[in-house]
XYZ file of C-alpha atoms in Angstrom:
425
model
C 0.000 0.000 0.000
C 1.341 3.448 -0.932
C 2.695 5.337 2.095
C 1.508 8.837 2.957
C 4.630 10.684 1.701
C 4.479 9.026 -1.717
C 0.765 9.739 -1.971
C 1.347 13.388 -1.058
C 4.114 13.690 -3.649
C 1.879 12.119 -6.313
C -0.990 14.485 -5.522
C 1.382 17.452 -5.612
C 2.684 16.422 -9.034
C -0.869 16.068 -10.322
C -1.772 19.487 -8.952
C 1.261 21.137 -10.565
C 0.420 19.446 -13.880
C -3.141 20.770 -13.709
C -1.848 24.283 -12.921
C 0.572 24.111 -15.859
C -2.215 22.947 -18.188
C -4.473 25.754 -16.992
C -1.713 28.303 -17.598
C -1.193 26.971 -21.115
C -4.896 27.460 -21.846
C -5.013 31.075 -20.653
C -5.265 33.474 -23.597
C -3.142 36.477 -22.654
C -3.334 38.311 -25.960
C -4.650 41.869 -25.971
C -8.443 41.565 -26.201
C -11.385 43.982 -26.184
C -14.316 41.873 -24.984
C -16.885 44.679 -24.656
C -17.603 46.583 -27.880
C -18.331 49.751 -25.895
C -14.645 50.013 -24.971
C -12.916 52.286 -27.479
C -9.633 54.141 -28.103
C -7.616 52.006 -25.691
C -4.075 53.329 -25.326
C -1.271 52.155 -23.030
C 1.835 54.340 -23.075
C 4.521 55.994 -21.000
C 3.702 59.340 -19.405
C 7.035 60.686 -20.649
C 6.632 59.579 -24.281
C 3.500 58.147 -25.900
C 5.367 57.221 -29.087
C 7.581 54.445 -27.690
C 6.740 50.871 -26.587
C 4.978 50.549 -23.184
C 8.034 49.380 -21.248
C 8.526 50.971 -17.824
C 11.797 50.909 -15.907
C 11.392 49.772 -12.315
C 12.035 52.372 -9.608
C 11.889 55.213 -12.132
C 9.902 58.444 -11.820
C 8.059 57.658 -15.053
C 4.575 56.157 -15.078
C 2.482 54.046 -17.387
C -0.786 55.658 -18.551
C -3.859 53.575 -19.378
C -6.554 55.579 -21.163
C -9.803 54.425 -22.788
C -13.430 55.368 -23.423
C -16.624 53.529 -22.562
C -19.509 54.450 -24.878
C -22.571 55.026 -22.723
C -24.715 57.753 -21.205
C -24.212 56.310 -17.719
C -21.008 55.999 -15.741
C -19.621 52.524 -15.078
C -17.613 51.871 -11.929
C -14.555 49.930 -12.990
C -11.690 48.068 -11.356
C -8.442 46.513 -12.564
C -6.042 43.745 -11.595
C -2.835 42.283 -13.065
C -1.343 38.863 -13.831
C 2.412 38.295 -13.941
C 3.638 36.522 -17.086
C 6.860 35.020 -18.412
C 8.660 35.960 -21.622
C 6.136 33.977 -23.711
C 3.233 35.781 -21.987
C 2.065 32.645 -20.209
C 1.201 33.265 -16.535
C 4.202 32.658 -14.282
C 4.247 30.414 -11.221
C 4.313 33.381 -8.853
C 1.378 33.997 -6.541
C -0.086 37.505 -6.371
C 1.675 38.451 -3.118
C 5.022 37.811 -4.808
C 4.570 40.306 -7.642
C 2.239 43.011 -6.332
C 2.003 44.709 -2.951
C -1.261 44.710 -1.009
C -4.414 43.611 -2.786
C -4.273 42.796 -6.490
C -7.075 45.145 -7.487
C -7.809 48.863 -7.495
C -10.688 51.097 -8.537
C -10.479 53.515 -11.459
C -11.370 56.851 -9.874
C -10.303 59.209 -12.672
C -13.164 59.433 -15.177
C -15.243 62.141 -16.811
C -18.130 62.470 -19.260
C -17.634 63.617 -22.843
C -18.459 67.235 -23.609
C -20.457 68.515 -26.603
C -20.103 65.299 -28.600
C -22.716 63.462 -30.660
C -21.437 60.121 -29.372
C -21.656 60.025 -25.589
C -18.909 58.344 -23.618
C -16.975 58.363 -20.380
C -13.210 58.679 -20.549
C -11.200 56.690 -17.989
C -7.543 57.071 -17.086
C -5.152 55.753 -14.451
C -1.407 55.476 -13.956
C 0.797 52.580 -12.866
C 2.373 52.080 -10.439
C 0.350 54.068 -7.913
C -0.491 54.202 -4.201
C -2.945 51.325 -4.624
C -0.689 49.068 -6.677
C 3.083 48.715 -6.482
C 4.986 46.042 -8.398
C 7.576 43.856 -6.717
C 9.239 42.071 -9.629
C 10.075 42.712 -13.264
C 8.458 40.935 -16.187
C 5.421 41.023 -18.420
C 2.066 41.987 -16.942
C -1.444 41.321 -18.212
C -3.839 44.068 -17.099
C -7.561 43.215 -16.823
C -10.356 45.787 -16.408
C -13.861 44.828 -15.259
C -17.004 46.135 -13.569
C -16.629 46.482 -9.798
C -19.735 44.382 -9.161
C -18.924 41.719 -11.779
C -15.230 40.742 -11.669
C -15.783 37.676 -13.848
C -16.899 39.799 -16.798
C -13.691 41.320 -18.144
C -14.186 44.360 -20.402
C -10.688 44.181 -21.846
C -7.183 42.914 -21.174
C -3.967 44.535 -22.317
C -0.203 44.230 -21.847
C 2.736 46.159 -20.440
C 6.222 45.308 -19.141
C 8.444 46.306 -16.210
C 12.196 46.194 -16.767
C 15.014 45.912 -14.209
C 17.653 47.488 -16.456
C 20.216 44.999 -15.152
C 21.787 44.521 -18.598
C 22.344 46.912 -21.513
C 20.983 46.018 -24.943
C 22.428 47.495 -28.145
C 20.388 46.557 -31.257
C 21.336 47.368 -34.844
C 19.378 47.049 -38.084
C 20.806 46.641 -41.568
C 19.434 46.079 -45.058
C 22.570 44.093 -45.931
C 21.035 40.823 -44.818
C 22.185 37.211 -44.983
C 19.731 36.545 -47.833
C 20.069 39.665 -50.001
C 21.557 43.165 -50.217
C 19.485 46.385 -50.079
C 16.260 44.960 -51.448
C 13.249 43.677 -49.498
C 14.499 42.744 -46.037
C 16.054 44.107 -42.841
C 18.125 42.106 -40.386
C 18.443 42.720 -36.643
C 21.548 41.988 -34.568
C 22.268 42.995 -30.989
C 24.720 42.838 -28.108
C 23.747 42.280 -24.473
C 26.298 43.656 -22.007
C 26.487 43.004 -18.269
C 28.955 42.939 -15.385
C 31.487 40.061 -15.430
C 30.118 36.927 -13.707
C 26.672 38.512 -13.416
C 25.193 35.959 -15.830
C 26.380 32.408 -15.162
C 25.111 30.649 -18.295
C 23.729 32.965 -21.016
C 23.199 29.966 -23.320
C 20.480 28.615 -21.051
C 19.404 31.709 -19.073
C 18.595 34.279 -21.771
C 15.401 34.504 -23.792
C 15.230 37.405 -26.263
C 12.108 38.634 -28.049
C 12.352 40.910 -31.097
C 9.327 42.730 -32.531
C 8.805 45.093 -35.461
C 6.538 48.135 -34.989
C 4.919 46.475 -31.927
C 3.437 43.717 -34.078
C 2.755 40.468 -32.256
C 2.045 38.272 -35.286
C 5.635 38.277 -36.596
C 7.595 38.686 -33.322
C 10.624 36.375 -33.022
C 12.044 34.595 -29.958
C 15.725 33.615 -29.890
C 17.469 31.692 -27.110
C 21.061 30.970 -28.060
C 23.600 33.745 -28.701
C 26.094 33.573 -31.541
C 29.079 34.562 -29.397
C 29.668 34.722 -25.641
C 32.264 36.883 -23.875
C 33.132 37.574 -20.276
C 30.779 40.533 -20.030
C 28.607 40.313 -23.126
C 26.827 38.104 -25.639
C 26.164 38.764 -29.334
C 23.226 37.751 -31.499
C 24.025 38.171 -35.186
C 23.708 36.382 -38.540
C 20.503 34.790 -37.270
C 18.119 34.193 -40.159
C 15.155 34.216 -37.796
C 15.923 37.909 -37.245
C 15.411 38.827 -40.904
C 12.150 40.776 -41.281
C 10.312 41.859 -44.453
C 11.037 45.593 -44.628
C 7.457 46.640 -45.417
C 6.574 50.217 -46.250
C 5.971 53.448 -44.364
C 2.638 53.591 -42.549
C -0.236 55.316 -44.271
C -1.716 58.287 -42.392
C -4.946 60.177 -42.001
C -6.280 62.842 -39.657
C -9.816 63.633 -38.525
C -8.849 66.414 -36.131
C -11.323 68.936 -37.587
C -14.951 67.995 -38.252
C -15.597 71.069 -40.407
C -12.553 71.030 -42.695
C -10.827 68.377 -44.762
C -7.801 66.814 -43.142
C -4.877 64.705 -44.327
C -6.058 61.620 -46.205
C -9.757 62.483 -45.862
C -12.087 62.869 -48.843
C -15.138 64.122 -46.938
C -16.616 64.570 -43.462
C -20.390 64.791 -43.223
C -22.948 64.476 -40.477
C -25.625 61.806 -40.905
C -27.881 61.285 -37.916
C -26.757 60.374 -35.315
C -23.000 60.951 -35.925
C -20.235 62.140 -38.256
C -18.967 60.015 -41.132
C -15.399 60.449 -42.423
C -14.684 58.976 -45.852
C -10.969 58.491 -46.445
C -9.237 58.842 -49.785
C -9.296 55.620 -51.779
C -6.036 53.734 -51.185
C -4.107 51.956 -53.911
C -1.659 49.052 -53.528
C 1.966 50.207 -53.240
C 3.757 46.938 -53.987
C 4.656 48.077 -57.513
C 5.458 51.708 -56.705
C 8.688 53.436 -55.794
C 9.521 53.932 -52.116
C 8.663 57.338 -50.641
C 9.774 58.373 -47.152
C 7.143 59.678 -44.756
C 7.632 60.434 -41.072
C 5.144 58.312 -39.127
C 4.301 57.213 -35.578
C 5.209 53.545 -36.281
C 1.566 52.509 -36.290
C 0.378 54.539 -33.314
C -2.521 56.971 -32.994
C -3.076 60.273 -31.180
C -6.468 61.559 -30.020
C -6.985 65.214 -30.970
C -9.770 67.651 -31.763
C -8.406 70.879 -33.252
C -11.592 72.668 -32.186
C -11.481 71.468 -28.576
C -11.818 74.207 -25.997
C -10.016 72.506 -23.135
C -9.335 68.750 -23.264
C -9.003 66.509 -26.313
C -9.823 63.336 -24.382
C -13.318 64.629 -23.563
C -14.136 66.866 -26.541
C -13.018 64.667 -29.437
C -16.047 63.096 -31.108
C -16.432 59.692 -32.722
C -16.865 59.244 -36.466
C -17.723 56.269 -38.644
C -14.488 56.139 -40.639
C -14.716 54.525 -44.076
C -11.619 52.788 -45.503
C -11.402 51.722 -49.167
C -8.597 49.753 -50.841
C -8.837 49.523 -54.627
C -7.363 46.179 -55.697
C -9.199 46.016 -59.063
C -10.692 42.671 -58.100
C -10.726 40.043 -55.380
C -7.416 38.679 -54.126
C -7.524 34.899 -53.800
C -5.855 32.738 -51.190
C -6.220 34.943 -48.126
C -7.681 38.060 -46.562
C -6.818 41.758 -46.278
C -6.450 43.099 -42.752
C -6.070 46.615 -41.423
C -3.235 46.997 -38.957
C -2.546 49.831 -36.522
C -2.395 50.455 -32.783
C -6.014 51.668 -32.879
C -7.134 48.102 -33.748
C -5.058 46.340 -31.103
C -7.234 43.820 -29.280
C -10.487 44.448 -31.123
C -12.463 41.575 -32.697
C -11.331 40.298 -36.081
C -14.570 41.495 -37.662
C -13.375 45.081 -37.254
C -9.908 44.697 -38.752
C -10.628 42.263 -41.622
C -11.563 44.085 -44.818
C -14.705 43.056 -46.716
C -14.637 42.647 -50.477
C -17.198 44.625 -52.478
C -17.688 42.907 -55.829
C -19.540 45.867 -57.360
C -16.549 48.203 -56.964
C -13.682 45.708 -56.968
C -12.507 47.183 -53.679
C -11.978 46.077 -50.101
C -13.766 48.191 -47.488
C -14.020 48.625 -43.728
C -16.196 50.941 -41.624
C -14.855 51.666 -38.126
C -16.033 53.895 -35.289
C -12.938 55.965 -34.462
C -12.339 58.959 -32.246
C -11.027 62.178 -33.789
C -7.270 62.177 -34.101
C -4.187 61.297 -36.156
C -3.844 57.641 -37.180
C -1.260 55.326 -38.747
C -2.298 52.155 -40.556
C -1.186 49.483 -43.022
C -2.883 46.814 -45.119
C -1.620 43.319 -44.342
C -2.216 40.268 -46.483
C -2.850 37.137 -44.375
C -2.720 33.926 -46.463
C -5.273 31.215 -45.685
C -4.124 28.878 -42.935
C -1.663 31.372 -41.407
C -1.773 34.097 -38.772
C 1.242 36.150 -39.881
C 0.484 39.241 -41.937
C 2.546 39.963 -45.062
C 3.343 43.428 -46.381
C 4.646 42.313 -49.782
C 1.361 41.800 -51.626
C -0.246 45.204 -50.962
C 2.212 47.593 -49.311
C 5.419 46.234 -50.815
C 8.768 45.662 -49.090
C 11.426 48.377 -49.390
C 14.770 48.200 -47.597
C 14.686 51.975 -46.979
C 11.559 51.768 -44.773
C 12.005 53.209 -41.274
C 10.797 50.553 -38.830
C 10.931 50.435 -35.041
C 12.531 47.276 -33.618
C 12.183 46.417 -29.924
C 14.564 43.855 -28.377
C 13.563 42.534 -24.934
C 15.948 40.357 -22.899
C 14.738 38.003 -20.168
C 16.887 36.075 -17.693
C 15.893 32.831 -15.944
C 18.745 31.699 -13.630
C 18.724 28.089 -12.498
C 16.191 27.533 -9.725
C 14.132 30.668 -10.463
C 10.375 30.400 -10.967
C 9.861 33.256 -13.420
C 11.545 35.183 -16.237
C 13.245 38.387 -15.067
C 12.921 41.176 -17.648
C 16.461 42.508 -17.363
C 16.972 44.850 -20.324
C 15.695 46.162 -23.617
C 16.790 48.266 -26.563
C 15.053 50.058 -29.434
C 16.531 50.604 -32.881
C 15.190 52.301 -36.009
C 16.108 51.113 -39.467
C 17.401 53.613 -41.984
C 18.153 56.331 -39.436
């Protein structure tokens, strides 16, 4: 008969296996579950045009801002989940990664002013007096109604970095597959104090992303060269990215005058409609430089009296891509920060056989927007720029390199350093 210690060990192993399986099933991607949530933006207080990575123990703060479309105020609350480099929940319990209780109320909110679409704007900063973070890493932020914590309105991501190592990324169009044509290749050094990292071959996990895209992000584990105080990642074919093209832009900052990329703005009960200029594929055209926000958006109403966040109105924004016929073998998707986390039905373009164009109609707040058209072949989830936007080695892209460290015996991935590089600059 099995003794008590063996039975306890067996039960513990079963429990850990169940926990691991549950963690694997958790979907930690950015998601907007309630369609009334709009204009979600997570950024640094010091700079809204860089990735949402906050250094621990710094004076900077992370800002979370969003609207909820309704005439009535909703009382909301948030909590966080600590995740590893792959965004799966870590083995840490809440008391190990956040001080006090793992929830706080959103007290900073206000009603829209003089807008046709009524909404409440919510904002809070992290960390704050209600929530301090104890460890570095990736964090999944969930927002929900105070009286219904099981009904999550949305979940989004941010990261806290220790800054224990220095990361120096570089980007070149002279890649291992071709020279100054369609691709860009990333290489980087990670520098640290001698003997600070015992085994970089097994400890480091590095994640490289292009323009904050999640679909084509790359994870690398083994460095090319290891020194006493640094490691180098270079000539890695996984770090060759299609160069893409500069983001397209439009502005709806003024409801009574035409703005960049806008064909018309008209009011049809009960709201404004903004029809954008018809877009054409750029895969066969010459590269043209344009200074962009690397896919990001900015809320702004040029006619606002006091505060853009409350006085910017919502408009049905009409996108049209003229492809002169249906493209077979996949779908056309809109990509931009303003679509991050929203249901696929909003970002996938619909084909209109009568015009030979792809169209999308989105409810967007007044502001300045960046966007691209991605081609997603059937059976895949990675968007391609080549078919519609084209790939040009001169394109200025933002590359984020995040370095995680998992020493032997540790139960989570420490986010120890990051670097940002821009191609062509």
